[in-house]
PDB file of C-alpha atoms in Angstrom:
ATOM      1  CA  GLN A   1       5.035 -16.968 -25.753  1.00 70.00           C
ATOM      2  CA  LYS A   2       5.208 -14.370 -23.165  1.00 82.00           C
ATOM      3  CA  GLU A   3       2.172 -12.009 -22.639  1.00 90.00           C
ATOM      4  CA  VAL A   4       4.583  -8.783 -22.909  1.00 95.00           C
ATOM      5  CA  GLU A   5       7.989  -8.761 -24.929  1.00 94.00           C
ATOM      6  CA  GLN A   6      10.415  -5.726 -24.301  1.00 94.00           C
ATOM      7  CA  ASP A   7      14.003  -5.727 -25.699  1.00 87.00           C
ATOM      8  CA  PRO A   8      16.231  -5.738 -22.866  1.00 85.00           C
ATOM      9  CA  GLY A   9      18.919  -3.466 -24.556  1.00 87.00           C
ATOM     10  CA  PRO A  10      21.097  -2.097 -23.165  1.00 94.00           C
ATOM     11  CA  LEU A  11      20.715   0.959 -24.510  1.00 96.00           C
ATOM     12  CA  SER A  12      23.191   3.562 -24.732  1.00 97.00           C
ATOM     13  CA  VAL A  13      22.748   7.429 -26.174  1.00 97.00           C
ATOM     14  CA  PRO A  14      24.213  10.579 -25.794  1.00 98.00           C
ATOM     15  CA  GLU A  15      22.716  13.414 -23.839  1.00 98.00           C
ATOM     16  CA  GLY A  16      20.014  15.218 -25.787  1.00 98.00           C
ATOM     17  CA  ALA A  17      19.189  12.264 -27.882  1.00 98.00           C
ATOM     18  CA  ILE A  18      15.521  11.161 -28.171  1.00 98.00           C
ATOM     19  CA  VAL A  19      14.882   7.538 -27.017  1.00 97.00           C
ATOM     20  CA  SER A  20      12.496   5.163 -28.072  1.00 97.00           C
ATOM     21  CA  LEU A  21      11.349   2.255 -25.780  1.00 97.00           C
ATOM     22  CA  ASN A  22       8.925  -0.128 -27.044  1.00 96.00           C
ATOM     23  CA  CYS A  23       6.899  -3.296 -26.026  1.00 97.00           C
ATOM     24  CA  THR A  24       4.858  -5.704 -27.988  1.00 97.00           C
ATOM     25  CA  TYR A  25       2.079  -7.879 -26.363  1.00 96.00           C
ATOM     26  CA  SER A  26      -0.230 -10.875 -27.517  1.00 95.00           C
ATOM     27  CA  ASN A  27      -3.398 -10.351 -25.470  1.00 94.00           C
ATOM     28  CA  SER A  28      -5.991  -8.333 -27.238  1.00 94.00           C
ATOM     29  CA  ALA A  29      -7.808  -7.662 -24.052  1.00 93.00           C
ATOM     30  CA  PHE A  30      -5.366  -5.337 -22.309  1.00 94.00           C
ATOM     31  CA  GLN A  31      -6.503  -1.953 -22.034  1.00 92.00           C
ATOM     32  CA  TYR A  32      -4.460  -0.258 -19.077  1.00 93.00           C
ATOM     33  CA  PHE A  33      -0.987   0.402 -20.194  1.00 94.00           C
ATOM     34  CA  MET A  34       1.772   1.961 -17.823  1.00 94.00           C
ATOM     35  CA  TRP A  35       5.606   2.862 -17.947  1.00 97.00           C
ATOM     36  CA  TYR A  36       7.681   2.672 -15.015  1.00 96.00           C
ATOM     37  CA  ARG A  37      11.197   3.580 -14.431  1.00 97.00           C
ATOM     38  CA  GLN A  38      13.295   1.877 -11.974  1.00 96.00           C
ATOM     39  CA  TYR A  39      16.663   2.969 -10.602  1.00 95.00           C
ATOM     40  CA  SER A  40      19.248   0.295  -9.078  1.00 90.00           C
ATOM     41  CA  ARG A  41      17.596  -0.960  -5.461  1.00 85.00           C
ATOM     42  CA  LYS A  42      14.738   0.986  -5.859  1.00 90.00           C
ATOM     43  CA  GLY A  43      11.023  -0.003  -6.533  1.00 94.00           C
ATOM     44  CA  PRO A  44       9.551   1.016 -10.159  1.00 96.00           C
ATOM     45  CA  GLU A  45       8.514   4.512 -10.300  1.00 95.00           C
ATOM     46  CA  LEU A  46       5.207   5.365 -12.518  1.00 93.00           C
ATOM     47  CA  LEU A  47       5.934   7.514 -15.147  1.00 95.00           C
ATOM     48  CA  MET A  48       3.060   7.314 -17.450  1.00 93.00           C
ATOM     49  CA  TYR A  49      -0.244   6.021 -17.570  1.00 91.00           C
ATOM     50  CA  THR A  50      -2.788   5.356 -20.433  1.00 89.00           C
ATOM     51  CA  TYR A  51      -6.060   3.542 -21.248  1.00 84.00           C
ATOM     52  CA  SER A  52      -6.494   4.267 -24.852  1.00 82.00           C
ATOM     53  CA  SER A  53      -4.822   4.263 -28.125  1.00 86.00           C
ATOM     54  CA  GLY A  54      -3.163   7.294 -29.153  1.00 89.00           C
ATOM     55  CA  ASN A  55      -0.496   9.590 -27.980  1.00 92.00           C
ATOM     56  CA  LYS A  56      -0.105  10.760 -24.246  1.00 93.00           C
ATOM     57  CA  GLU A  57       2.608  13.531 -23.073  1.00 94.00           C
ATOM     58  CA  ASP A  58       3.754  14.522 -20.005  1.00 94.00           C
ATOM     59  CA  GLY A  59       6.830  17.145 -20.156  1.00 96.00           C
ATOM     60  CA  ARG A  60       9.510  15.006 -21.980  1.00 97.00           C
ATOM     61  CA  PHE A  61       7.701  11.929 -21.801  1.00 97.00           C
ATOM     62  CA  THR A  62       5.151  10.739 -24.576  1.00 97.00           C
ATOM     63  CA  ALA A  63       3.603   7.264 -24.187  1.00 96.00           C
ATOM     64  CA  GLN A  64       2.160   6.008 -27.412  1.00 96.00           C
ATOM     65  CA  VAL A  65      -0.478   3.007 -27.705  1.00 96.00           C
ATOM     66  CA  ASP A  66      -1.289   1.240 -30.685  1.00 95.00           C
ATOM     67  CA  LYS A  67      -3.845  -1.291 -29.786  1.00 93.00           C
ATOM     68  CA  SER A  68      -4.473  -2.736 -33.547  1.00 93.00           C
ATOM     69  CA  SER A  69      -0.664  -3.561 -33.998  1.00 94.00           C
ATOM     70  CA  LYS A  70      -0.439  -4.530 -29.944  1.00 95.00           C
ATOM     71  CA  TYR A  71       2.536  -2.051 -29.694  1.00 95.00           C
ATOM     72  CA  ILE A  72       3.302   0.318 -27.210  1.00 96.00           C
ATOM     73  CA  SER A  73       6.025   3.048 -26.828  1.00 96.00           C
ATOM     74  CA  LEU A  74       7.650   5.676 -24.736  1.00 97.00           C
ATOM     75  CA  PHE A  75       9.979   8.392 -25.926  1.00 97.00           C
ATOM     76  CA  ILE A  76      11.920  10.426 -24.104  1.00 98.00           C
ATOM     77  CA  ARG A  77      12.887  13.943 -25.357  1.00 98.00           C
ATOM     78  CA  ASP A  78      16.082  15.516 -24.838  1.00 98.00           C
ATOM     79  CA  SER A  79      17.378  12.592 -22.539  1.00 98.00           C
ATOM     80  CA  GLN A  80      19.297  13.439 -19.349  1.00 97.00           C
ATOM     81  CA  PRO A  81      22.080  11.417 -17.328  1.00 97.00           C
ATOM     82  CA  SER A  82      19.315  11.501 -14.761  1.00 96.00           C
ATOM     83  CA  ASP A  83      17.108   9.186 -17.033  1.00 97.00           C
ATOM     84  CA  SER A  84      19.700   6.342 -16.895  1.00 97.00           C
ATOM     85  CA  ALA A  85      17.552   3.668 -15.175  1.00 97.00           C
ATOM     86  CA  THR A  86      15.911   0.498 -16.195  1.00 96.00           C
ATOM     87  CA  TYR A  87      12.412   1.065 -17.941  1.00 97.00           C
ATOM     88  CA  LEU A  88       9.329  -1.332 -17.752  1.00 97.00           C
ATOM     89  CA  CYS A  89       6.375  -1.426 -19.674  1.00 97.00           C
ATOM     90  CA  ALA A  90       3.228  -3.016 -17.655  1.00 95.00           C
ATOM     91  CA  MET A  91      -0.335  -3.820 -18.929  1.00 94.00           C
ATOM     92  CA  SER A  92      -3.370  -5.237 -17.728  1.00 92.00           C
ATOM     93  CA  ALA A  93      -7.102  -6.347 -18.964  1.00 91.00           C
ATOM     94  CA  THR A  94      -8.787  -5.560 -15.748  1.00 87.00           C
ATOM     95  CA  GLY A  95      -6.852  -3.185 -13.973  1.00 84.00           C
ATOM     96  CA  ASN A  96      -6.377  -6.049 -11.285  1.00 82.00           C
ATOM     97  CA  GLN A  97      -3.119  -8.077 -12.259  1.00 88.00           C
ATOM     98  CA  PHE A  98      -0.541  -6.374 -14.453  1.00 91.00           C
ATOM     99  CA  TYR A  99       1.723  -8.212 -16.986  1.00 94.00           C
ATOM    100  CA  PHE A 100       5.520  -6.624 -17.178  1.00 95.00           C
ATOM    101  CA  GLY A 101       7.932  -6.394 -19.367  1.00 95.00           C
ATOM    102  CA  THR A 102      11.402  -7.496 -18.574  1.00 93.00           C
ATOM    103  CA  GLY A 103      12.823  -4.069 -18.733  1.00 95.00           C
ATOM    104  CA  THR A 104      14.932  -2.015 -20.778  1.00 96.00           C
ATOM    105  CA  SER A 105      18.444  -0.772 -19.452  1.00 95.00           C
ATOM    106  CA  LEU A 106      19.208   2.858 -20.481  1.00 97.00           C
ATOM    107  CA  THR A 107      22.262   4.891 -20.160  1.00 97.00           C
ATOM    108  CA  VAL A 108      22.526   8.629 -21.014  1.00 98.00           C
ATOM    109  CA  ILE A 109      26.281   9.638 -21.633  1.00 97.00           C
ATOM    110  CA  PRO A 110      27.021  13.106 -20.630  1.00 96.00           C
TER     111      PRO A 110
ATOM    112  CA  LYS B   1       1.897  11.925   1.653  1.00 66.00           C
ATOM    113  CA  ALA B   2       4.067   8.787   2.534  1.00 81.00           C
ATOM    114  CA  GLY B   3       4.729   6.217  -0.184  1.00 93.00           C
ATOM    115  CA  VAL B   4       4.625   2.333   0.235  1.00 97.00           C
ATOM    116  CA  THR B   5       6.807   1.188   3.036  1.00 97.00           C
ATOM    117  CA  GLN B   6       8.013  -2.385   2.849  1.00 98.00           C
ATOM    118  CA  THR B   7       9.849  -3.846   5.569  1.00 97.00           C
ATOM    119  CA  PRO B   8      12.484  -5.076   6.007  1.00 97.00           C
ATOM    120  CA  ARG B   9      14.511  -4.079   3.504  1.00 96.00           C
ATOM    121  CA  TYR B  10      17.100  -6.995   3.111  1.00 97.00           C
ATOM    122  CA  LEU B  11      16.491 -10.424   4.474  1.00 97.00           C
ATOM    123  CA  ILE B  12      18.737 -13.732   4.499  1.00 98.00           C
ATOM    124  CA  LYS B  13      17.650 -16.821   5.061  1.00 98.00           C
ATOM    125  CA  THR B  14      18.484 -20.559   4.501  1.00 97.00           C
ATOM    126  CA  ARG B  15      16.597 -23.209   2.488  1.00 98.00           C
ATOM    127  CA  GLY B  16      13.694 -24.745   4.275  1.00 98.00           C
ATOM    128  CA  GLN B  17      13.042 -21.650   6.668  1.00 98.00           C
ATOM    129  CA  GLN B  18       9.837 -19.396   6.377  1.00 98.00           C
ATOM    130  CA  VAL B  19       9.741 -15.702   6.070  1.00 98.00           C
ATOM    131  CA  THR B  20       7.252 -12.752   6.178  1.00 98.00           C
ATOM    132  CA  LEU B  21       7.490  -9.479   4.564  1.00 98.00           C
ATOM    133  CA  SER B  22       5.300  -6.519   5.208  1.00 98.00           C
ATOM    134  CA  CYS B  23       3.647  -3.807   3.602  1.00 98.00           C
ATOM    135  CA  SER B  24       2.014  -0.598   4.415  1.00 98.00           C
ATOM    136  CA  PRO B  25      -0.003   1.054   1.573  1.00 97.00           C
ATOM    137  CA  ILE B  26      -0.268   4.691   0.814  1.00 95.00           C
ATOM    138  CA  SER B  27      -2.731   6.343   3.119  1.00 94.00           C
ATOM    139  CA  GLY B  28      -6.392   5.780   1.740  1.00 92.00           C
ATOM    140  CA  HIS B  29      -5.238   2.935  -0.505  1.00 93.00           C
ATOM    141  CA  ARG B  30      -7.059  -0.169  -0.054  1.00 93.00           C
ATOM    142  CA  SER B  31      -5.751  -2.762  -2.604  1.00 94.00           C
ATOM    143  CA  VAL B  32      -2.419  -4.483  -2.230  1.00 96.00           C
ATOM    144  CA  SER B  33      -0.642  -6.148  -4.758  1.00 96.00           C
ATOM    145  CA  TRP B  34       2.774  -8.433  -4.372  1.00 97.00           C
ATOM    146  CA  TYR B  35       5.126  -8.904  -7.175  1.00 97.00           C
ATOM    147  CA  GLN B  36       8.177 -10.927  -7.416  1.00 97.00           C
ATOM    148  CA  GLN B  37      11.214  -9.564  -9.371  1.00 96.00           C
ATOM    149  CA  THR B  38      14.094 -11.628 -10.523  1.00 94.00           C
ATOM    150  CA  PRO B  39      16.708 -10.684 -13.390  1.00 88.00           C
ATOM    151  CA  GLY B  40      15.406 -13.593 -15.614  1.00 82.00           C
ATOM    152  CA  GLN B  41      11.803 -13.410 -15.320  1.00 87.00           C
ATOM    153  CA  GLY B  42      11.144  -9.629 -14.495  1.00 89.00           C
ATOM    154  CA  LEU B  43       8.109  -8.865 -12.474  1.00 93.00           C
ATOM    155  CA  GLN B  44       5.452 -11.617 -11.949  1.00 95.00           C
ATOM    156  CA  PHE B  45       2.526 -11.191 -10.184  1.00 95.00           C
ATOM    157  CA  LEU B  46       1.825 -12.857  -6.940  1.00 97.00           C
ATOM    158  CA  PHE B  47      -1.614 -11.997  -5.599  1.00 94.00           C
ATOM    159  CA  GLU B  48      -3.752  -8.717  -4.776  1.00 94.00           C
ATOM    160  CA  TYR B  49      -5.857  -8.170  -1.662  1.00 95.00           C
ATOM    161  CA  PHE B  50      -8.672  -5.716  -1.108  1.00 94.00           C
ATOM    162  CA  SER B  51     -10.797  -5.045   1.781  1.00 92.00           C
ATOM    163  CA  GLU B  52      -8.898  -7.992   3.436  1.00 94.00           C
ATOM    164  CA  THR B  53     -10.132 -10.451   0.770  1.00 95.00           C
ATOM    165  CA  GLN B  54      -7.571 -11.920  -1.913  1.00 94.00           C
ATOM    166  CA  ARG B  55      -8.942 -10.937  -5.131  1.00 92.00           C
ATOM    167  CA  ASN B  56      -6.479 -12.683  -7.707  1.00 90.00           C
ATOM    168  CA  LYS B  57      -3.676 -14.784  -7.491  1.00 94.00           C
ATOM    169  CA  GLY B  58      -0.932 -15.583  -9.794  1.00 94.00           C
ATOM    170  CA  ASN B  59       0.718 -18.877 -10.934  1.00 94.00           C
ATOM    171  CA  PHE B  60       2.992 -19.528  -7.816  1.00 96.00           C
ATOM    172  CA  PRO B  61       2.972 -22.494  -5.661  1.00 97.00           C
ATOM    173  CA  GLY B  62       1.126 -22.673  -2.544  1.00 96.00           C
ATOM    174  CA  ARG B  63       4.455 -21.992  -0.381  1.00 98.00           C
ATOM    175  CA  PHE B  64       3.437 -18.120  -1.387  1.00 98.00           C
ATOM    176  CA  SER B  65       0.522 -16.797   0.617  1.00 97.00           C
ATOM    177  CA  GLY B  66      -0.426 -13.398   1.841  1.00 97.00           C
ATOM    178  CA  ARG B  67      -2.999 -11.634   3.959  1.00 97.00           C
ATOM    179  CA  GLN B  68      -4.490  -7.995   4.523  1.00 97.00           C
ATOM    180  CA  PHE B  69      -5.361  -6.408   7.555  1.00 97.00           C
ATOM    181  CA  SER B  70      -8.553  -4.045   8.524  1.00 96.00           C
ATOM    182  CA  ASN B  71      -5.924  -0.899   8.132  1.00 94.00           C
ATOM    183  CA  SER B  72      -5.043  -2.188   4.523  1.00 95.00           C
ATOM    184  CA  ARG B  73      -1.445  -3.431   5.429  1.00 97.00           C
ATOM    185  CA  SER B  74      -0.390  -6.508   4.240  1.00 98.00           C
ATOM    186  CA  GLU B  75       2.047  -9.582   4.783  1.00 98.00           C
ATOM    187  CA  MET B  76       3.431 -11.759   2.651  1.00 98.00           C
ATOM    188  CA  ASN B  77       4.496 -15.229   3.665  1.00 98.00           C
ATOM    189  CA  VAL B  78       6.853 -17.728   2.045  1.00 98.00           C
ATOM    190  CA  SER B  79       7.320 -21.162   3.650  1.00 96.00           C
ATOM    191  CA  THR B  80       9.972 -23.906   3.081  1.00 97.00           C
ATOM    192  CA  LEU B  81      12.168 -21.578   1.298  1.00 98.00           C
ATOM    193  CA  GLU B  82      13.916 -22.445  -1.895  1.00 98.00           C
ATOM    194  CA  LEU B  83      16.975 -21.180  -3.541  1.00 97.00           C
ATOM    195  CA  GLY B  84      14.834 -19.907  -6.509  1.00 96.00           C
ATOM    196  CA  ASP B  85      12.928 -17.801  -3.916  1.00 97.00           C
ATOM    197  CA  SER B  86      15.629 -15.326  -4.209  1.00 97.00           C
ATOM    198  CA  ALA B  87      14.411 -12.032  -5.436  1.00 97.00           C
ATOM    199  CA  LEU B  88      13.141  -8.676  -5.036  1.00 97.00           C
ATOM    200  CA  TYR B  89       9.409  -8.660  -3.529  1.00 98.00           C
ATOM    201  CA  LEU B  90       7.585  -5.684  -4.456  1.00 98.00           C
ATOM    202  CA  CYS B  91       4.512  -4.488  -2.921  1.00 97.00           C
ATOM    203  CA  ALA B  92       2.122  -1.898  -4.864  1.00 96.00           C
ATOM    204  CA  SER B  93      -0.798  -0.017  -3.605  1.00 95.00           C
ATOM    205  CA  SER B  94      -3.969   1.289  -5.213  1.00 91.00           C
ATOM    206  CA  TRP B  95      -7.015   3.421  -4.113  1.00 87.00           C
ATOM    207  CA  LYS B  96      -9.251   0.463  -5.556  1.00 78.00           C
ATOM    208  CA  THR B  97      -9.174  -2.741  -7.195  1.00 74.00           C
ATOM    209  CA  GLY B  98      -9.380  -3.000 -10.972  1.00 75.00           C
ATOM    210  CA  GLY B  99     -10.327  -0.357 -13.517  1.00 73.00           C
ATOM    211  CA  ASN B 100      -8.154   2.370 -14.517  1.00 73.00           C
ATOM    212  CA  GLU B 101      -6.167   2.548 -11.088  1.00 80.00           C
ATOM    213  CA  LYS B 102      -2.385   3.633 -10.986  1.00 87.00           C
ATOM    214  CA  LEU B 103      -0.158   1.054  -9.066  1.00 90.00           C
ATOM    215  CA  PHE B 104       2.329   2.682  -6.837  1.00 93.00           C
ATOM    216  CA  PHE B 105       5.392   0.535  -5.663  1.00 96.00           C
ATOM    217  CA  GLY B 106       7.474   0.546  -2.721  1.00 96.00           C
ATOM    218  CA  SER B 107      11.289  -0.110  -2.573  1.00 96.00           C
ATOM    219  CA  GLY B 108      10.928  -3.643  -2.179  1.00 97.00           C
ATOM    220  CA  THR B 109      12.342  -6.541   0.178  1.00 97.00           C
ATOM    221  CA  GLN B 110      15.599  -8.233  -1.145  1.00 97.00           C
ATOM    222  CA  LEU B 111      15.348 -11.924   0.174  1.00 98.00           C
ATOM    223  CA  SER B 112      18.720 -13.774  -0.367  1.00 97.00           C
ATOM    224  CA  VAL B 113      17.920 -17.628   0.166  1.00 98.00           C
ATOM    225  CA  LEU B 114      21.129 -19.526   1.083  1.00 96.00           C
TER     226      LEU B 114
END
């Protein structure tokens, strides 16, 4: 079993929709959680970072962590065509070595 | 502030050769991590360096090695290249090692092994 599981998609939504991206994990020691956005032929760009259960909001993005269920989510409100990218979740127990999901490919259709 | 810089951007090598990739972290960052990204496996941790010392190592063969210099710049070396080493190699930097530090990635080096 992989440390982190993420639905690869692809996910296709109309502009303005709310997008929900999810990851599950098996290691209860994970305490640092990040979401990255990666455009084609680019490195991952940090979107959200949290190290506690609950919600964290930044503009149109909300990161949610449920440690009891070992489940994290990223919500994108009012999705835009520029949000079309691959979204990666990442998590770590120590903050040294991060385990990544394989990424969810998102397309926002104008 | 300049981001993480990786060179070269693209590399084409043949099986059996060796390759060296370079990474310059964000100014002031002292921790450098390397990841391999492939379509099937996603991002996999190779190793992390902090203050010129390897702090953590992922589950890769000894053909993969790295080092960090006193100015925090890092290099990664892969010897005796195999077809399966074709991947995007990403470098990430952070201010310190461990704890609640954010990782910032470069654009990567795309390595193709023929």
